Coordinates of C-alpha atoms in Angstrom, one line a residue:
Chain A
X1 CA 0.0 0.0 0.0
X2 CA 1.6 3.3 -0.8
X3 CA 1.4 5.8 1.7
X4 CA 1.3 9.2 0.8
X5 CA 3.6 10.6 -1.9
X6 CA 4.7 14.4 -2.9
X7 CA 5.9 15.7 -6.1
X8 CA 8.8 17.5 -7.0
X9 CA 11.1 16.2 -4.1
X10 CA 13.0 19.4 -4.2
X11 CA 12.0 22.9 -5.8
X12 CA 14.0 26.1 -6.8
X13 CA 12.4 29.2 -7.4
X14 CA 13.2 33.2 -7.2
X15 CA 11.2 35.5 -5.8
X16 CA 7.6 36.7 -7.9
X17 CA 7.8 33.3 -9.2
X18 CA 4.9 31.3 -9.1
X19 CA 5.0 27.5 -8.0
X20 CA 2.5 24.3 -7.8
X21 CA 3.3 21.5 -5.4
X22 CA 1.3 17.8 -5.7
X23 CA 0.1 15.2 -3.5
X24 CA -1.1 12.0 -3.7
X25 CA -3.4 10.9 -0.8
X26 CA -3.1 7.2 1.5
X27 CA -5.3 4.6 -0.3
X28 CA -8.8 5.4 1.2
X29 CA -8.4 8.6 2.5
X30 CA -10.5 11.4 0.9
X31 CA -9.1 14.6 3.2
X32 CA -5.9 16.1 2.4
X33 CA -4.6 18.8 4.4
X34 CA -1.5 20.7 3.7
X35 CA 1.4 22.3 6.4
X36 CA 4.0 24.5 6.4
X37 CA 7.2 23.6 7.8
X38 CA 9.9 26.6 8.3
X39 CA 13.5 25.5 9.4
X40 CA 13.5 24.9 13.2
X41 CA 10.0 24.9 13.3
X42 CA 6.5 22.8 13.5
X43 CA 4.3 22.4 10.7
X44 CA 1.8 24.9 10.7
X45 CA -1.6 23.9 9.0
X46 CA -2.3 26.2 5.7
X47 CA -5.4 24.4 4.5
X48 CA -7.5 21.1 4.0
X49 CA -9.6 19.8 1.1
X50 CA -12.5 17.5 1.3
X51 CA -14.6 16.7 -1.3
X52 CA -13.0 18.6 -3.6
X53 CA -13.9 22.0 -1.7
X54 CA -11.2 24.1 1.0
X55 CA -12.8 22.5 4.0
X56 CA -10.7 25.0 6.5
X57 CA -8.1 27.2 6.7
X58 CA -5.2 28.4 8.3
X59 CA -3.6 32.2 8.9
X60 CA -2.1 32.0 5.5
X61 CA -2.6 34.6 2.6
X62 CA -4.7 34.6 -0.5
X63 CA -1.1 33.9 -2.3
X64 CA -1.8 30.5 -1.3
X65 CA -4.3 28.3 -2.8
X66 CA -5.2 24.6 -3.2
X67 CA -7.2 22.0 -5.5
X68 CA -8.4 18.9 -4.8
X69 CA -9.3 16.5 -7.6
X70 CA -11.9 13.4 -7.9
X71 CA -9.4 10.9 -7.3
X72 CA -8.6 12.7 -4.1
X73 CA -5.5 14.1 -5.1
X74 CA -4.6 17.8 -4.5
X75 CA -2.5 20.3 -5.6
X76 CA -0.9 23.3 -3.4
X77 CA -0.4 27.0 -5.7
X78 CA 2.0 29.8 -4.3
X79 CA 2.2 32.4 -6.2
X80 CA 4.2 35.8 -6.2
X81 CA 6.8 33.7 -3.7
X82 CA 8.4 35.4 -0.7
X83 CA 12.1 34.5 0.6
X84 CA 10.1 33.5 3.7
X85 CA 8.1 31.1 1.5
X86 CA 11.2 28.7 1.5
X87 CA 10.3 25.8 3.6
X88 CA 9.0 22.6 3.7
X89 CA 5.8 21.9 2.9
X90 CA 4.0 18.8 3.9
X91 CA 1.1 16.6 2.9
X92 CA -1.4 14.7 5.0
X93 CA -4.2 12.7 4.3
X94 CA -6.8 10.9 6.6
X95 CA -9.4 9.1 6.2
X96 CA -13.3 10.0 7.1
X97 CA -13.3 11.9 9.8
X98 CA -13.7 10.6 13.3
X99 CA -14.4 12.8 15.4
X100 CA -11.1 14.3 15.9
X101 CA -9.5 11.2 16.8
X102 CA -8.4 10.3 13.2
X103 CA -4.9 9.9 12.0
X104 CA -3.1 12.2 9.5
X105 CA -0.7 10.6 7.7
X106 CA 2.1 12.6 6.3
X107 CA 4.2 12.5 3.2
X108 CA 7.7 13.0 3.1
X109 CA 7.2 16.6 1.8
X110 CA 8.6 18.9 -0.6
X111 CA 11.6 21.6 0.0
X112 CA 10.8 24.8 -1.6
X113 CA 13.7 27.1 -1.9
X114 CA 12.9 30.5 -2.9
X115 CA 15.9 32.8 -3.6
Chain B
X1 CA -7.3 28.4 20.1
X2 CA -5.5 24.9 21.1
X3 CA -2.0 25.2 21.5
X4 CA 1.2 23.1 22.3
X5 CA 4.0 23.8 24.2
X6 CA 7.2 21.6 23.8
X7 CA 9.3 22.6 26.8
X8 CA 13.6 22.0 25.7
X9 CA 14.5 22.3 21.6
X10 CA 17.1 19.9 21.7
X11 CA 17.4 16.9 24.7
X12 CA 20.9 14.7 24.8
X13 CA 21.0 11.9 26.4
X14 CA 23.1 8.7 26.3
X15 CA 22.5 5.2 24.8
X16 CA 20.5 3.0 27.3
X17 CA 19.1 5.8 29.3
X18 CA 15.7 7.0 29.8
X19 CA 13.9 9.7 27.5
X20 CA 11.8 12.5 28.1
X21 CA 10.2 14.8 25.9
X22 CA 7.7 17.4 27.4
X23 CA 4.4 18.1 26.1
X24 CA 2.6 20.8 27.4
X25 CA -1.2 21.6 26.0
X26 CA -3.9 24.2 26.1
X27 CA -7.6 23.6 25.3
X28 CA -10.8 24.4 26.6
X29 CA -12.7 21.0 25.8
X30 CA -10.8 17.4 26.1
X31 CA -8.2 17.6 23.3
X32 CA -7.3 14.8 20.9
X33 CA -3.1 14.7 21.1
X34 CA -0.6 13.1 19.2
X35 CA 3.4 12.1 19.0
X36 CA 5.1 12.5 15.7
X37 CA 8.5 12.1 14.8
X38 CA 10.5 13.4 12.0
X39 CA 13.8 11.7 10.9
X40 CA 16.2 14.2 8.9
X41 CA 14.7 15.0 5.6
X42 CA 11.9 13.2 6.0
X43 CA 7.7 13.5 6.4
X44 CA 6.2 13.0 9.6
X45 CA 5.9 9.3 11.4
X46 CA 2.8 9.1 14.3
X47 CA 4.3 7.2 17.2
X48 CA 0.8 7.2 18.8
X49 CA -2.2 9.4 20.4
X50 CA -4.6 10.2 23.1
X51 CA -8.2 9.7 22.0
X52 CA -9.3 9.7 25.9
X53 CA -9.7 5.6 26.1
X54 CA -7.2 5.4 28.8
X55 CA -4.1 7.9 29.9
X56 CA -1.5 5.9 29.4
X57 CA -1.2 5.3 25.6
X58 CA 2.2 2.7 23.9
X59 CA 3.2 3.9 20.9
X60 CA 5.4 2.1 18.4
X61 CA 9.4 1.7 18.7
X62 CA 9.0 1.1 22.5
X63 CA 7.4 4.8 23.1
X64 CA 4.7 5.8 25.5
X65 CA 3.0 9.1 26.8
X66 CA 0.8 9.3 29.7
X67 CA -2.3 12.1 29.5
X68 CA -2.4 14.0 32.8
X69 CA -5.0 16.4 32.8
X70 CA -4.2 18.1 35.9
X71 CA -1.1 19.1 34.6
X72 CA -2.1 19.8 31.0
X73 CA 0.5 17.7 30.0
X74 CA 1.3 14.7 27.6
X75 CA 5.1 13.6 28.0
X76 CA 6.6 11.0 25.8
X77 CA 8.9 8.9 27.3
X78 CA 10.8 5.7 26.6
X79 CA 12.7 3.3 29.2
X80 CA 16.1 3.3 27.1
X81 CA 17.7 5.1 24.4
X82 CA 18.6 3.7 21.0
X83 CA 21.4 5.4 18.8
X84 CA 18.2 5.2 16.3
X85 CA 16.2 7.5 18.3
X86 CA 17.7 10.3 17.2
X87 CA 15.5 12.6 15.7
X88 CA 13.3 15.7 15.9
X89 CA 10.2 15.0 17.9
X90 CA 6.4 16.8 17.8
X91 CA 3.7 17.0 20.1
X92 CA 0.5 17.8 18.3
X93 CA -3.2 18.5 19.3
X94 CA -6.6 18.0 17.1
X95 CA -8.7 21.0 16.9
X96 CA -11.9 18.9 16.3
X97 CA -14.7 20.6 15.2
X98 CA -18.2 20.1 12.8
X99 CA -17.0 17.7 10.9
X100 CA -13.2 18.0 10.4
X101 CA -10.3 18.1 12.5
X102 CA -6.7 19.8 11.9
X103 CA -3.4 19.5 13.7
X104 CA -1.6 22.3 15.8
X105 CA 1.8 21.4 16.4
X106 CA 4.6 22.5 19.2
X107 CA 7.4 23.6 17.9
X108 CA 9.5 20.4 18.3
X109 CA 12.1 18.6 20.2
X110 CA 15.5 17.4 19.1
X111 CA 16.6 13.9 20.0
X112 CA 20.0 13.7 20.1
X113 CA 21.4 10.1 21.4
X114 CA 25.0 10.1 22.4
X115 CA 27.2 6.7 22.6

């Protein structure tokens, strides 16, 4: 069973630029959420995608927007990048919800460099 | 808003000894909370949760955290180090609300096992 993968691996951009980041979800999940991860720092949640709809959202600007397709995948946009945009940003997915109680599972993320 | 307080950014200790990671929490109803761990350039890993069926929760790799809700707090600990241990560690708790749930995360403790 694959778990949940990320695509590129590693990105380089310069600042203005615009970038798209993909994830493939955990067999059977249907939510995909999407984090943040600056160096030295815990994920912070951006947004999450259900149904192919922004579900919820995190203290994150306009600049960043999401997709999420029938098969469940999703799709993270950034556009006009910042230096402090350069991070690395993780994907979750987790199955129907369960109260609170349910498990994210994370990929193993994508390093955006901006310069 | 929940939030997590991870109390040390970087704990040493020596093989064979005992570990412990401090997890601090705020929330106004019963929280949800979780144990990830994040080897170096890779996605997050859950060790294991608190879903409120009993305090004392065994995670994988020989972890466990006990839930002490007089004290707020949700420490991982584990009876003896392994060099492979080392490694960045988060505390995490589920906001859970009308149907979806996201993760806030401390800001992360770093493992570091010493021979």
């Amino acid at each position: 069973d694959a778990g949940v993968t990320q695509s590129p691996t590693h990105l380089i951009k310069t600042r203005g630029q615009q970038v798209t980041l993909r994830c493939s979800p955990k067999s059977g999940h249907d939510t995909v959420s999407w984090y943040q991860q600056a160096l030295g720092q815990g994920p912070q949640f951006i947004f999450q995608y259900y149904e192919e709809e922004e579900r919820q959202r995190g203290n994150f600007p306009d600049r960043f927007s999401g997709h999420q397709f029938p098969n469940y995948s999703s799709e993270l946009n950034v556009n006009a990048l910042l230096l402090g945009d350069s991070a690395l940003y993780l994907c979750a997915s987790s199955p129907e919800w369960s109260g609170g109680t349910d498990t994210q599972y994370f990929g193993p993320g994508t390093r955006l460099t901006v310069l | 808003a929940q939030s997590v307080t991870q109390l040390g950014s970087h704990v040493s200790v020596s093989e064979g000894a005992l570990v412990l990671l401090r997890c601090n929490y705020s929330s106004s109803v019963p929280p949800y909370l979780f144990w990830y761990v994040q080897y170096p350039n890779q996605g997050l890993q859950l060790l294991l949760k608190y879903t409120s069926a009993a305090t004392l929760v065994k995670g994988i790799n020989g972890f466990e955290a006990e839930f002490k809700k007089s004290e707020t707090s949700f420490h991982l600990t584990k009876p003896s180090a392994h060099m492979s241990d080392a490694a960045e560690y988060f505390c995490a708790v589920s906001e859970a609300n009308s149907g979806y749930s996201t993760l806030t995360f401390g800001k992360g403790t770093m493992l570091l096992v010493s021979p």
